[in-house]
mmCIF file with all atom_site columns, C-alpha atoms in Angstrom:
data_model
loop_
_atom_site.group_PDB
_atom_site.id
_atom_site.type_symbol
_atom_site.label_atom_id
_atom_site.label_alt_id
_atom_site.label_comp_id
_atom_site.label_asym_id
_atom_site.label_entity_id
_atom_site.label_seq_id
_atom_site.pdbx_PDB_ins_code
_atom_site.Cartn_x
_atom_site.Cartn_y
_atom_site.Cartn_z
_atom_site.occupancy
_atom_site.B_iso_or_equiv
_atom_site.pdbx_formal_charge
_atom_site.auth_seq_id
_atom_site.auth_comp_id
_atom_site.auth_asym_id
_atom_site.auth_atom_id
_atom_site.pdbx_PDB_model_num
ATOM 1   C CA . UNK A 1 1   ? 154.358 167.297 75.002 1.00 0.00 ? 1   UNK A CA 1
ATOM 2   C CA . UNK A 1 2   ? 151.962 166.023 76.773 1.00 0.00 ? 2   UNK A CA 1
ATOM 3   C CA . UNK A 1 3   ? 153.346 167.732 80.107 1.00 0.00 ? 3   UNK A CA 1
ATOM 4   C CA . UNK A 1 4   ? 152.577 171.339 78.321 1.00 0.00 ? 4   UNK A CA 1
ATOM 5   C CA . UNK A 1 5   ? 149.790 172.521 80.507 1.00 0.00 ? 5   UNK A CA 1
ATOM 6   C CA . UNK A 1 6   ? 146.362 172.460 78.635 1.00 0.00 ? 6   UNK A CA 1
ATOM 7   C CA . UNK A 1 7   ? 146.497 176.525 79.059 1.00 0.00 ? 7   UNK A CA 1
ATOM 8   C CA . UNK A 1 8   ? 149.357 176.833 77.253 1.00 0.00 ? 8   UNK A CA 1
ATOM 9   C CA . UNK A 1 9   ? 148.492 174.299 74.220 1.00 0.00 ? 9   UNK A CA 1
ATOM 10  C CA . UNK A 1 10  ? 145.375 176.248 74.274 1.00 0.00 ? 10  UNK A CA 1
ATOM 11  C CA . UNK A 1 11  ? 147.301 179.853 74.142 1.00 0.00 ? 11  UNK A CA 1
ATOM 12  C CA . UNK A 1 12  ? 149.806 178.170 71.172 1.00 0.00 ? 12  UNK A CA 1
ATOM 13  C CA . UNK A 1 13  ? 146.843 176.527 68.966 1.00 0.00 ? 13  UNK A CA 1
ATOM 14  C CA . UNK A 1 14  ? 144.949 179.634 68.938 1.00 0.00 ? 14  UNK A CA 1
ATOM 15  C CA . UNK A 1 15  ? 147.756 182.415 68.130 1.00 0.00 ? 15  UNK A CA 1
ATOM 16  C CA . UNK A 1 16  ? 150.485 182.620 65.538 1.00 0.00 ? 16  UNK A CA 1
ATOM 17  C CA . UNK A 1 17  ? 153.185 181.446 68.095 1.00 0.00 ? 17  UNK A CA 1
ATOM 18  C CA . UNK A 1 18  ? 155.598 178.897 66.031 1.00 0.00 ? 18  UNK A CA 1
ATOM 19  C CA . UNK A 1 19  ? 157.621 177.588 68.677 1.00 0.00 ? 19  UNK A CA 1
ATOM 20  C CA . UNK A 1 20  ? 157.637 176.935 72.362 1.00 0.00 ? 20  UNK A CA 1
ATOM 21  C CA . UNK A 1 21  ? 160.958 175.932 74.558 1.00 0.00 ? 21  UNK A CA 1
ATOM 22  C CA . UNK A 1 22  ? 161.124 175.677 78.603 1.00 0.00 ? 22  UNK A CA 1
ATOM 23  C CA . UNK A 1 23  ? 163.273 177.213 80.342 1.00 0.00 ? 23  UNK A CA 1
ATOM 24  C CA . UNK A 1 24  ? 166.187 174.539 80.478 1.00 0.00 ? 24  UNK A CA 1
ATOM 25  C CA . UNK A 1 25  ? 165.780 175.541 76.203 1.00 0.00 ? 25  UNK A CA 1
ATOM 26  C CA . UNK A 1 26  ? 164.350 172.158 75.349 1.00 0.00 ? 26  UNK A CA 1
ATOM 27  C CA . UNK A 1 27  ? 162.203 172.713 72.476 1.00 0.00 ? 27  UNK A CA 1
ATOM 28  C CA . UNK A 1 28  ? 158.701 171.601 73.659 1.00 0.00 ? 28  UNK A CA 1
ATOM 29  C CA . UNK A 1 29  ? 156.754 172.513 70.405 1.00 0.00 ? 29  UNK A CA 1
ATOM 30  C CA . UNK A 1 30  ? 157.965 173.798 66.511 1.00 0.00 ? 30  UNK A CA 1
ATOM 31  C CA . UNK A 1 31  ? 161.418 173.722 64.752 1.00 0.00 ? 31  UNK A CA 1
ATOM 32  C CA . UNK A 1 32  ? 164.611 175.082 65.929 1.00 0.00 ? 32  UNK A CA 1
ATOM 33  C CA . UNK A 1 33  ? 164.339 177.563 62.496 1.00 0.00 ? 33  UNK A CA 1
ATOM 34  C CA . UNK A 1 34  ? 167.840 178.555 61.542 1.00 0.00 ? 34  UNK A CA 1
ATOM 35  C CA . UNK A 1 35  ? 166.385 181.885 59.790 1.00 0.00 ? 35  UNK A CA 1
ATOM 36  C CA . UNK A 1 36  ? 163.216 184.258 60.325 1.00 0.00 ? 36  UNK A CA 1
ATOM 37  C CA . UNK A 1 37  ? 161.183 186.400 57.937 1.00 0.00 ? 37  UNK A CA 1
ATOM 38  C CA . UNK A 1 38  ? 164.272 189.123 58.920 1.00 0.00 ? 38  UNK A CA 1
ATOM 39  C CA . UNK A 1 39  ? 166.969 186.717 57.524 1.00 0.00 ? 39  UNK A CA 1
ATOM 40  C CA . UNK A 1 40  ? 165.283 185.305 54.815 1.00 0.00 ? 40  UNK A CA 1
ATOM 41  C CA . UNK A 1 41  ? 163.332 187.557 52.539 1.00 0.00 ? 41  UNK A CA 1
ATOM 42  C CA . UNK A 1 42  ? 162.515 190.969 54.618 1.00 0.00 ? 42  UNK A CA 1
ATOM 43  C CA . UNK A 1 43  ? 159.743 191.538 51.676 1.00 0.00 ? 43  UNK A CA 1
ATOM 44  C CA . UNK A 1 44  ? 158.527 194.934 50.417 1.00 0.00 ? 44  UNK A CA 1
ATOM 45  C CA . UNK A 1 45  ? 155.361 196.250 51.863 1.00 0.00 ? 45  UNK A CA 1
ATOM 46  C CA . UNK A 1 46  ? 152.803 196.971 48.918 1.00 0.00 ? 46  UNK A CA 1
ATOM 47  C CA . UNK A 1 47  ? 152.221 200.432 47.272 1.00 0.00 ? 47  UNK A CA 1
ATOM 48  C CA . UNK A 1 48  ? 149.919 202.583 48.747 1.00 0.00 ? 48  UNK A CA 1
ATOM 49  C CA . UNK A 1 49  ? 148.975 204.796 46.087 1.00 0.00 ? 49  UNK A CA 1
ATOM 50  C CA . UNK A 1 50  ? 148.754 201.189 43.705 1.00 0.00 ? 50  UNK A CA 1
ATOM 51  C CA . UNK A 1 51  ? 145.518 200.721 45.694 1.00 0.00 ? 51  UNK A CA 1
ATOM 52  C CA . UNK A 1 52  ? 144.140 204.355 45.264 1.00 0.00 ? 52  UNK A CA 1
ATOM 53  C CA . UNK A 1 53  ? 142.455 203.182 42.339 1.00 0.00 ? 53  UNK A CA 1
ATOM 54  C CA . UNK A 1 54  ? 140.445 200.117 43.906 1.00 0.00 ? 54  UNK A CA 1
ATOM 55  C CA . UNK A 1 55  ? 139.352 202.566 47.167 1.00 0.00 ? 55  UNK A CA 1
ATOM 56  C CA . UNK A 1 56  ? 138.058 205.296 44.343 1.00 0.00 ? 56  UNK A CA 1
ATOM 57  C CA . UNK A 1 57  ? 136.196 202.888 42.400 1.00 0.00 ? 57  UNK A CA 1
ATOM 58  C CA . UNK A 1 58  ? 134.324 201.644 45.899 1.00 0.00 ? 58  UNK A CA 1
ATOM 59  C CA . UNK A 1 59  ? 133.596 204.891 47.267 1.00 0.00 ? 59  UNK A CA 1
ATOM 60  C CA . UNK A 1 60  ? 132.500 205.934 44.196 1.00 0.00 ? 60  UNK A CA 1
ATOM 61  C CA . UNK A 1 61  ? 129.767 202.974 44.464 1.00 0.00 ? 61  UNK A CA 1
ATOM 62  C CA . UNK A 1 62  ? 129.083 204.089 47.371 1.00 0.00 ? 62  UNK A CA 1
ATOM 63  C CA . UNK A 1 63  ? 127.980 207.965 46.442 1.00 0.00 ? 63  UNK A CA 1
ATOM 64  C CA . UNK A 1 64  ? 128.708 211.004 48.658 1.00 0.00 ? 64  UNK A CA 1
ATOM 65  C CA . UNK A 1 65  ? 126.027 210.826 51.566 1.00 0.00 ? 65  UNK A CA 1
ATOM 66  C CA . UNK A 1 66  ? 127.283 209.274 54.438 1.00 0.00 ? 66  UNK A CA 1
ATOM 67  C CA . UNK A 1 67  ? 125.647 205.619 55.706 1.00 0.00 ? 67  UNK A CA 1
ATOM 68  C CA . UNK A 1 68  ? 126.861 203.370 58.061 1.00 0.00 ? 68  UNK A CA 1
ATOM 69  C CA . UNK A 1 69  ? 128.538 201.002 55.330 1.00 0.00 ? 69  UNK A CA 1
ATOM 70  C CA . UNK A 1 70  ? 130.262 203.957 54.046 1.00 0.00 ? 70  UNK A CA 1
ATOM 71  C CA . UNK A 1 71  ? 131.695 204.911 57.262 1.00 0.00 ? 71  UNK A CA 1
ATOM 72  C CA . UNK A 1 72  ? 133.431 201.408 57.917 1.00 0.00 ? 72  UNK A CA 1
ATOM 73  C CA . UNK A 1 73  ? 134.707 201.587 54.760 1.00 0.00 ? 73  UNK A CA 1
ATOM 74  C CA . UNK A 1 74  ? 136.179 205.023 55.687 1.00 0.00 ? 74  UNK A CA 1
ATOM 75  C CA . UNK A 1 75  ? 137.591 202.978 58.580 1.00 0.00 ? 75  UNK A CA 1
ATOM 76  C CA . UNK A 1 76  ? 139.201 200.027 56.921 1.00 0.00 ? 76  UNK A CA 1
ATOM 77  C CA . UNK A 1 77  ? 140.721 202.438 54.520 1.00 0.00 ? 77  UNK A CA 1
ATOM 78  C CA . UNK A 1 78  ? 142.388 204.476 57.445 1.00 0.00 ? 78  UNK A CA 1
ATOM 79  C CA . UNK A 1 79  ? 143.140 201.384 59.609 1.00 0.00 ? 79  UNK A CA 1
ATOM 80  C CA . UNK A 1 80  ? 144.966 199.704 56.470 1.00 0.00 ? 80  UNK A CA 1
ATOM 81  C CA . UNK A 1 81  ? 147.365 202.926 56.618 1.00 0.00 ? 81  UNK A CA 1
ATOM 82  C CA . UNK A 1 82  ? 148.078 202.444 59.990 1.00 0.00 ? 82  UNK A CA 1
ATOM 83  C CA . UNK A 1 83  ? 149.098 199.053 59.902 1.00 0.00 ? 83  UNK A CA 1
ATOM 84  C CA . UNK A 1 84  ? 151.152 199.341 56.793 1.00 0.00 ? 84  UNK A CA 1
ATOM 85  C CA . UNK A 1 85  ? 152.601 202.831 58.787 1.00 0.00 ? 85  UNK A CA 1
ATOM 86  C CA . UNK A 1 86  ? 153.175 201.241 61.971 1.00 0.00 ? 86  UNK A CA 1
ATOM 87  C CA . UNK A 1 87  ? 155.227 198.164 60.252 1.00 0.00 ? 87  UNK A CA 1
ATOM 88  C CA . UNK A 1 88  ? 157.188 200.780 58.028 1.00 0.00 ? 88  UNK A CA 1
ATOM 89  C CA . UNK A 1 89  ? 158.040 202.508 60.927 1.00 0.00 ? 89  UNK A CA 1
ATOM 90  C CA . UNK A 1 90  ? 159.209 199.040 62.936 1.00 0.00 ? 90  UNK A CA 1
ATOM 91  C CA . UNK A 1 91  ? 161.172 198.289 60.210 1.00 0.00 ? 91  UNK A CA 1
ATOM 92  C CA . UNK A 1 92  ? 162.697 201.389 60.083 1.00 0.00 ? 92  UNK A CA 1
ATOM 93  C CA . UNK A 1 93  ? 163.778 201.436 64.348 1.00 0.00 ? 93  UNK A CA 1
ATOM 94  C CA . UNK A 1 94  ? 164.661 197.990 64.636 1.00 0.00 ? 94  UNK A CA 1
ATOM 95  C CA . UNK A 1 95  ? 167.795 198.392 61.755 1.00 0.00 ? 95  UNK A CA 1
ATOM 96  C CA . UNK A 1 96  ? 168.355 201.908 63.827 1.00 0.00 ? 96  UNK A CA 1
ATOM 97  C CA . UNK A 1 97  ? 168.599 199.708 67.052 1.00 0.00 ? 97  UNK A CA 1
ATOM 98  C CA . UNK A 1 98  ? 170.809 196.929 65.067 1.00 0.00 ? 98  UNK A CA 1
ATOM 99  C CA . UNK A 1 99  ? 173.148 199.990 63.987 1.00 0.00 ? 99  UNK A CA 1
ATOM 100 C CA . UNK A 1 100 ? 173.605 201.619 67.286 1.00 0.00 ? 100 UNK A CA 1
ATOM 101 C CA . UNK A 1 101 ? 175.489 198.996 69.130 1.00 0.00 ? 101 UNK A CA 1
ATOM 102 C CA . UNK A 1 102 ? 176.134 199.986 72.692 1.00 0.00 ? 102 UNK A CA 1
ATOM 103 C CA . UNK A 1 103 ? 174.498 203.917 72.124 1.00 0.00 ? 103 UNK A CA 1
ATOM 104 C CA . UNK A 1 104 ? 172.225 205.848 74.074 1.00 0.00 ? 104 UNK A CA 1
ATOM 105 C CA . UNK A 1 105 ? 170.073 205.816 71.271 1.00 0.00 ? 105 UNK A CA 1
ATOM 106 C CA . UNK A 1 106 ? 169.921 201.696 71.118 1.00 0.00 ? 106 UNK A CA 1
ATOM 107 C CA . UNK A 1 107 ? 167.543 201.756 73.693 1.00 0.00 ? 107 UNK A CA 1
ATOM 108 C CA . UNK A 1 108 ? 165.303 204.341 72.374 1.00 0.00 ? 108 UNK A CA 1
ATOM 109 C CA . UNK A 1 109 ? 164.874 202.701 69.135 1.00 0.00 ? 109 UNK A CA 1
ATOM 110 C CA . UNK A 1 110 ? 164.302 199.598 70.842 1.00 0.00 ? 110 UNK A CA 1
ATOM 111 C CA . UNK A 1 111 ? 161.311 201.647 72.736 1.00 0.00 ? 111 UNK A CA 1
ATOM 112 C CA . UNK A 1 112 ? 159.756 203.021 69.549 1.00 0.00 ? 112 UNK A CA 1
ATOM 113 C CA . UNK A 1 113 ? 160.182 200.312 67.582 1.00 0.00 ? 113 UNK A CA 1
ATOM 114 C CA . UNK A 1 114 ? 158.242 197.821 70.567 1.00 0.00 ? 114 UNK A CA 1
ATOM 115 C CA . UNK A 1 115 ? 155.826 200.903 70.313 1.00 0.00 ? 115 UNK A CA 1
ATOM 116 C CA . UNK A 1 116 ? 154.970 199.863 66.421 1.00 0.00 ? 116 UNK A CA 1
ATOM 117 C CA . UNK A 1 117 ? 155.251 196.589 66.880 1.00 0.00 ? 117 UNK A CA 1
ATOM 118 C CA . UNK A 1 118 ? 152.036 197.066 68.965 1.00 0.00 ? 118 UNK A CA 1
ATOM 119 C CA . UNK A 1 119 ? 150.806 199.152 66.826 1.00 0.00 ? 119 UNK A CA 1
ATOM 120 C CA . UNK A 1 120 ? 151.135 196.488 63.793 1.00 0.00 ? 120 UNK A CA 1
ATOM 121 C CA . UNK A 1 121 ? 148.473 193.885 66.015 1.00 0.00 ? 121 UNK A CA 1
ATOM 122 C CA . UNK A 1 122 ? 146.447 196.813 67.162 1.00 0.00 ? 122 UNK A CA 1
ATOM 123 C CA . UNK A 1 123 ? 145.569 197.677 63.398 1.00 0.00 ? 123 UNK A CA 1
ATOM 124 C CA . UNK A 1 124 ? 145.959 194.737 62.115 1.00 0.00 ? 124 UNK A CA 1
ATOM 125 C CA . UNK A 1 125 ? 143.242 192.908 64.745 1.00 0.00 ? 125 UNK A CA 1
ATOM 126 C CA . UNK A 1 126 ? 141.221 196.331 63.709 1.00 0.00 ? 126 UNK A CA 1
ATOM 127 C CA . UNK A 1 127 ? 141.343 195.580 60.012 1.00 0.00 ? 127 UNK A CA 1
ATOM 128 C CA . UNK A 1 128 ? 139.868 191.910 60.676 1.00 0.00 ? 128 UNK A CA 1
ATOM 129 C CA . UNK A 1 129 ? 136.898 193.166 62.606 1.00 0.00 ? 129 UNK A CA 1
ATOM 130 C CA . UNK A 1 130 ? 135.909 196.031 60.325 1.00 0.00 ? 130 UNK A CA 1
ATOM 131 C CA . UNK A 1 131 ? 136.895 192.928 57.080 1.00 0.00 ? 131 UNK A CA 1
ATOM 132 C CA . UNK A 1 132 ? 134.669 191.030 59.420 1.00 0.00 ? 132 UNK A CA 1
ATOM 133 C CA . UNK A 1 133 ? 131.764 193.620 59.977 1.00 0.00 ? 133 UNK A CA 1
ATOM 134 C CA . UNK A 1 134 ? 131.453 194.684 55.992 1.00 0.00 ? 134 UNK A CA 1
ATOM 135 C CA . UNK A 1 135 ? 131.209 190.785 54.884 1.00 0.00 ? 135 UNK A CA 1
ATOM 136 C CA . UNK A 1 136 ? 134.476 190.687 53.342 1.00 0.00 ? 136 UNK A CA 1
ATOM 137 C CA . UNK A 1 137 ? 135.422 187.344 53.917 1.00 0.00 ? 137 UNK A CA 1
ATOM 138 C CA . UNK A 1 138 ? 134.171 186.365 50.391 1.00 0.00 ? 138 UNK A CA 1
ATOM 139 C CA . UNK A 1 139 ? 135.580 188.791 48.580 1.00 0.00 ? 139 UNK A CA 1
ATOM 140 C CA . UNK A 1 140 ? 138.463 187.464 47.450 1.00 0.00 ? 140 UNK A CA 1
ATOM 141 C CA . UNK A 1 141 ? 139.383 183.871 46.813 1.00 0.00 ? 141 UNK A CA 1
ATOM 142 C CA . UNK A 1 142 ? 141.747 181.960 49.176 1.00 0.00 ? 142 UNK A CA 1
ATOM 143 C CA . UNK A 1 143 ? 141.358 183.954 52.207 1.00 0.00 ? 143 UNK A CA 1
ATOM 144 C CA . UNK A 1 144 ? 143.109 181.598 55.355 1.00 0.00 ? 144 UNK A CA 1
ATOM 145 C CA . UNK A 1 145 ? 140.686 182.479 57.321 1.00 0.00 ? 145 UNK A CA 1
ATOM 146 C CA . UNK A 1 146 ? 142.471 180.319 60.567 1.00 0.00 ? 146 UNK A CA 1
ATOM 147 C CA . UNK A 1 147 ? 144.941 182.805 60.340 1.00 0.00 ? 147 UNK A CA 1
ATOM 148 C CA . UNK A 1 148 ? 143.200 185.844 60.379 1.00 0.00 ? 148 UNK A CA 1
ATOM 149 C CA . UNK A 1 149 ? 141.782 184.645 63.160 1.00 0.00 ? 149 UNK A CA 1
ATOM 150 C CA . UNK A 1 150 ? 145.037 183.290 64.813 1.00 0.00 ? 150 UNK A CA 1
ATOM 151 C CA . UNK A 1 151 ? 146.173 186.877 64.031 1.00 0.00 ? 151 UNK A CA 1
ATOM 152 C CA . UNK A 1 152 ? 143.396 188.746 66.582 1.00 0.00 ? 152 UNK A CA 1
ATOM 153 C CA . UNK A 1 153 ? 143.960 186.850 69.174 1.00 0.00 ? 153 UNK A CA 1
ATOM 154 C CA . UNK A 1 154 ? 147.846 186.957 69.079 1.00 0.00 ? 154 UNK A CA 1
ATOM 155 C CA . UNK A 1 155 ? 147.012 190.507 69.496 1.00 0.00 ? 155 UNK A CA 1
ATOM 156 C CA . UNK A 1 156 ? 144.315 189.891 72.275 1.00 0.00 ? 156 UNK A CA 1
ATOM 157 C CA . UNK A 1 157 ? 146.151 187.453 74.293 1.00 0.00 ? 157 UNK A CA 1
ATOM 158 C CA . UNK A 1 158 ? 150.500 188.416 73.441 1.00 0.00 ? 158 UNK A CA 1
ATOM 159 C CA . UNK A 1 159 ? 149.610 192.010 73.657 1.00 0.00 ? 159 UNK A CA 1
ATOM 160 C CA . UNK A 1 160 ? 146.624 193.712 74.746 1.00 0.00 ? 160 UNK A CA 1
ATOM 161 C CA . UNK A 1 161 ? 145.394 191.218 77.464 1.00 0.00 ? 161 UNK A CA 1
ATOM 162 C CA . UNK A 1 162 ? 148.644 189.530 78.279 1.00 0.00 ? 162 UNK A CA 1
ATOM 163 C CA . UNK A 1 163 ? 148.333 191.095 82.077 1.00 0.00 ? 163 UNK A CA 1
ATOM 164 C CA . UNK A 1 164 ? 145.142 188.679 82.223 1.00 0.00 ? 164 UNK A CA 1
ATOM 165 C CA . UNK A 1 165 ? 144.776 186.458 78.986 1.00 0.00 ? 165 UNK A CA 1
ATOM 166 C CA . UNK A 1 166 ? 140.809 184.628 78.953 1.00 0.00 ? 166 UNK A CA 1
ATOM 167 C CA . UNK A 1 167 ? 140.387 182.248 80.360 1.00 0.00 ? 167 UNK A CA 1
ATOM 168 C CA . UNK A 1 168 ? 143.985 181.423 81.011 1.00 0.00 ? 168 UNK A CA 1
ATOM 169 C CA . UNK A 1 169 ? 145.926 181.363 84.386 1.00 0.00 ? 169 UNK A CA 1
ATOM 170 C CA . UNK A 1 170 ? 149.021 183.103 83.137 1.00 0.00 ? 170 UNK A CA 1
ATOM 171 C CA . UNK A 1 171 ? 150.768 186.303 82.057 1.00 0.00 ? 171 UNK A CA 1
ATOM 172 C CA . UNK A 1 172 ? 152.182 186.919 78.821 1.00 0.00 ? 172 UNK A CA 1
ATOM 173 C CA . UNK A 1 173 ? 155.030 188.688 78.605 1.00 0.00 ? 173 UNK A CA 1
ATOM 174 C CA . UNK A 1 174 ? 156.631 190.198 75.091 1.00 0.00 ? 174 UNK A CA 1
ATOM 175 C CA . UNK A 1 175 ? 160.272 190.505 75.239 1.00 0.00 ? 175 UNK A CA 1
ATOM 176 C CA . UNK A 1 176 ? 160.906 194.264 73.943 1.00 0.00 ? 176 UNK A CA 1
ATOM 177 C CA . UNK A 1 177 ? 164.198 193.995 73.425 1.00 0.00 ? 177 UNK A CA 1
ATOM 178 C CA . UNK A 1 178 ? 164.493 190.904 71.381 1.00 0.00 ? 178 UNK A CA 1
ATOM 179 C CA . UNK A 1 179 ? 163.204 193.429 68.942 1.00 0.00 ? 179 UNK A CA 1
ATOM 180 C CA . UNK A 1 180 ? 166.902 194.714 68.846 1.00 0.00 ? 180 UNK A CA 1
ATOM 181 C CA . UNK A 1 181 ? 168.137 191.492 67.266 1.00 0.00 ? 181 UNK A CA 1
ATOM 182 C CA . UNK A 1 182 ? 169.069 190.755 63.639 1.00 0.00 ? 182 UNK A CA 1
ATOM 183 C CA . UNK A 1 183 ? 165.994 188.574 62.853 1.00 0.00 ? 183 UNK A CA 1
ATOM 184 C CA . UNK A 1 184 ? 162.154 188.584 63.165 1.00 0.00 ? 184 UNK A CA 1
ATOM 185 C CA . UNK A 1 185 ? 161.477 186.544 65.985 1.00 0.00 ? 185 UNK A CA 1
ATOM 186 C CA . UNK A 1 186 ? 160.154 187.791 69.129 1.00 0.00 ? 186 UNK A CA 1
ATOM 187 C CA . UNK A 1 187 ? 160.372 186.056 72.347 1.00 0.00 ? 187 UNK A CA 1
ATOM 188 C CA . UNK A 1 188 ? 157.072 185.536 74.767 1.00 0.00 ? 188 UNK A CA 1
ATOM 189 C CA . UNK A 1 189 ? 157.964 184.753 78.112 1.00 0.00 ? 189 UNK A CA 1
ATOM 190 C CA . UNK A 1 190 ? 154.979 182.467 79.707 1.00 0.00 ? 190 UNK A CA 1
ATOM 191 C CA . UNK A 1 191 ? 155.050 183.059 83.574 1.00 0.00 ? 191 UNK A CA 1
ATOM 192 C CA . UNK A 1 192 ? 152.504 180.469 85.049 1.00 0.00 ? 192 UNK A CA 1
ATOM 193 C CA . UNK A 1 193 ? 151.609 180.240 89.037 1.00 0.00 ? 193 UNK A CA 1
ATOM 194 C CA . UNK A 1 194 ? 155.377 179.356 89.476 1.00 0.00 ? 194 UNK A CA 1
ATOM 195 C CA . UNK A 1 195 ? 157.075 182.267 87.317 1.00 0.00 ? 195 UNK A CA 1
ATOM 196 C CA . UNK A 1 196 ? 158.482 182.409 83.911 1.00 0.00 ? 196 UNK A CA 1
ATOM 197 C CA . UNK A 1 197 ? 158.515 178.288 82.854 1.00 0.00 ? 197 UNK A CA 1
ATOM 198 C CA . UNK A 1 198 ? 158.370 178.614 79.155 1.00 0.00 ? 198 UNK A CA 1
ATOM 199 C CA . UNK A 1 199 ? 159.718 180.911 76.128 1.00 0.00 ? 199 UNK A CA 1
ATOM 200 C CA . UNK A 1 200 ? 157.272 181.140 72.756 1.00 0.00 ? 200 UNK A CA 1
ATOM 201 C CA . UNK A 1 201 ? 158.298 183.074 69.660 1.00 0.00 ? 201 UNK A CA 1
ATOM 202 C CA . UNK A 1 202 ? 156.536 184.466 66.594 1.00 0.00 ? 202 UNK A CA 1
ATOM 203 C CA . UNK A 1 203 ? 157.450 186.057 63.479 1.00 0.00 ? 203 UNK A CA 1
ATOM 204 C CA . UNK A 1 204 ? 155.899 189.279 63.061 1.00 0.00 ? 204 UNK A CA 1
ATOM 205 C CA . UNK A 1 205 ? 157.547 189.883 60.258 1.00 0.00 ? 205 UNK A CA 1
ATOM 206 C CA . UNK A 1 206 ? 155.935 186.762 58.626 1.00 0.00 ? 206 UNK A CA 1
ATOM 207 C CA . UNK A 1 207 ? 152.947 188.044 60.613 1.00 0.00 ? 207 UNK A CA 1
ATOM 208 C CA . UNK A 1 208 ? 152.529 190.937 59.158 1.00 0.00 ? 208 UNK A CA 1
ATOM 209 C CA . UNK A 1 209 ? 153.057 190.189 55.400 1.00 0.00 ? 209 UNK A CA 1
ATOM 210 C CA . UNK A 1 210 ? 150.417 187.118 55.309 1.00 0.00 ? 210 UNK A CA 1
ATOM 211 C CA . UNK A 1 211 ? 147.606 189.713 56.865 1.00 0.00 ? 211 UNK A CA 1
ATOM 212 C CA . UNK A 1 212 ? 149.058 192.509 54.174 1.00 0.00 ? 212 UNK A CA 1
ATOM 213 C CA . UNK A 1 213 ? 148.884 189.617 51.837 1.00 0.00 ? 213 UNK A CA 1
ATOM 214 C CA . UNK A 1 214 ? 144.748 189.088 52.345 1.00 0.00 ? 214 UNK A CA 1
ATOM 215 C CA . UNK A 1 215 ? 143.802 192.679 53.119 1.00 0.00 ? 215 UNK A CA 1
ATOM 216 C CA . UNK A 1 216 ? 146.106 193.730 49.559 1.00 0.00 ? 216 UNK A CA 1
ATOM 217 C CA . UNK A 1 217 ? 143.632 190.906 48.144 1.00 0.00 ? 217 UNK A CA 1
ATOM 218 C CA . UNK A 1 218 ? 140.783 192.093 49.536 1.00 0.00 ? 218 UNK A CA 1
ATOM 219 C CA . UNK A 1 219 ? 141.252 195.940 48.426 1.00 0.00 ? 219 UNK A CA 1
ATOM 220 C CA . UNK A 1 220 ? 141.523 194.810 45.340 1.00 0.00 ? 220 UNK A CA 1
ATOM 221 C CA . UNK A 1 221 ? 138.663 192.653 44.743 1.00 0.00 ? 221 UNK A CA 1
ATOM 222 C CA . UNK A 1 222 ? 136.558 195.754 46.087 1.00 0.00 ? 222 UNK A CA 1
#
């Protein structure tokens, strides 16, 4: 572990990466997990319709006139739906990709799943930003603020700014073809000045459900 470059240690500690290997397959951080969230428990997304009463109650307290706070709650409402829908479509396209062995459609479904995955992290991170703006960190008990920060930095460093992550001499490549596997590990190739030296993994199903659970608690506390 002591031989891992400082940039990569920082990357692991600040994101939701759960495992790191070198290019020979030696595990440097994390464990050789036998099953991902996809294999153990694919989960059921929260029913958006069952959250409507909480939203209506909140908007009633804000009145009918435009104001910045009310608009931020509108952004929160819309962005959470986009986060939810992105994961729903990711699940659908992933399963279609798995089921279309060797067909031309497999590539199309894989590409769609990749687009959905970016949406999950993009809209999830935006939800976190709006929660901060609205001061809702203390709105519900047992909020894992450390995870919220790691989710945000996963979006920033692994997806949005992976070609030039801030304060790191790395290029970080999500391997979207790994979405076609029968698990929910996303392979992340980490390129140093010597090329692709390391492979990391995140469990995007686990990331989604952890964030969905936190946001749902906040909505129910409005």
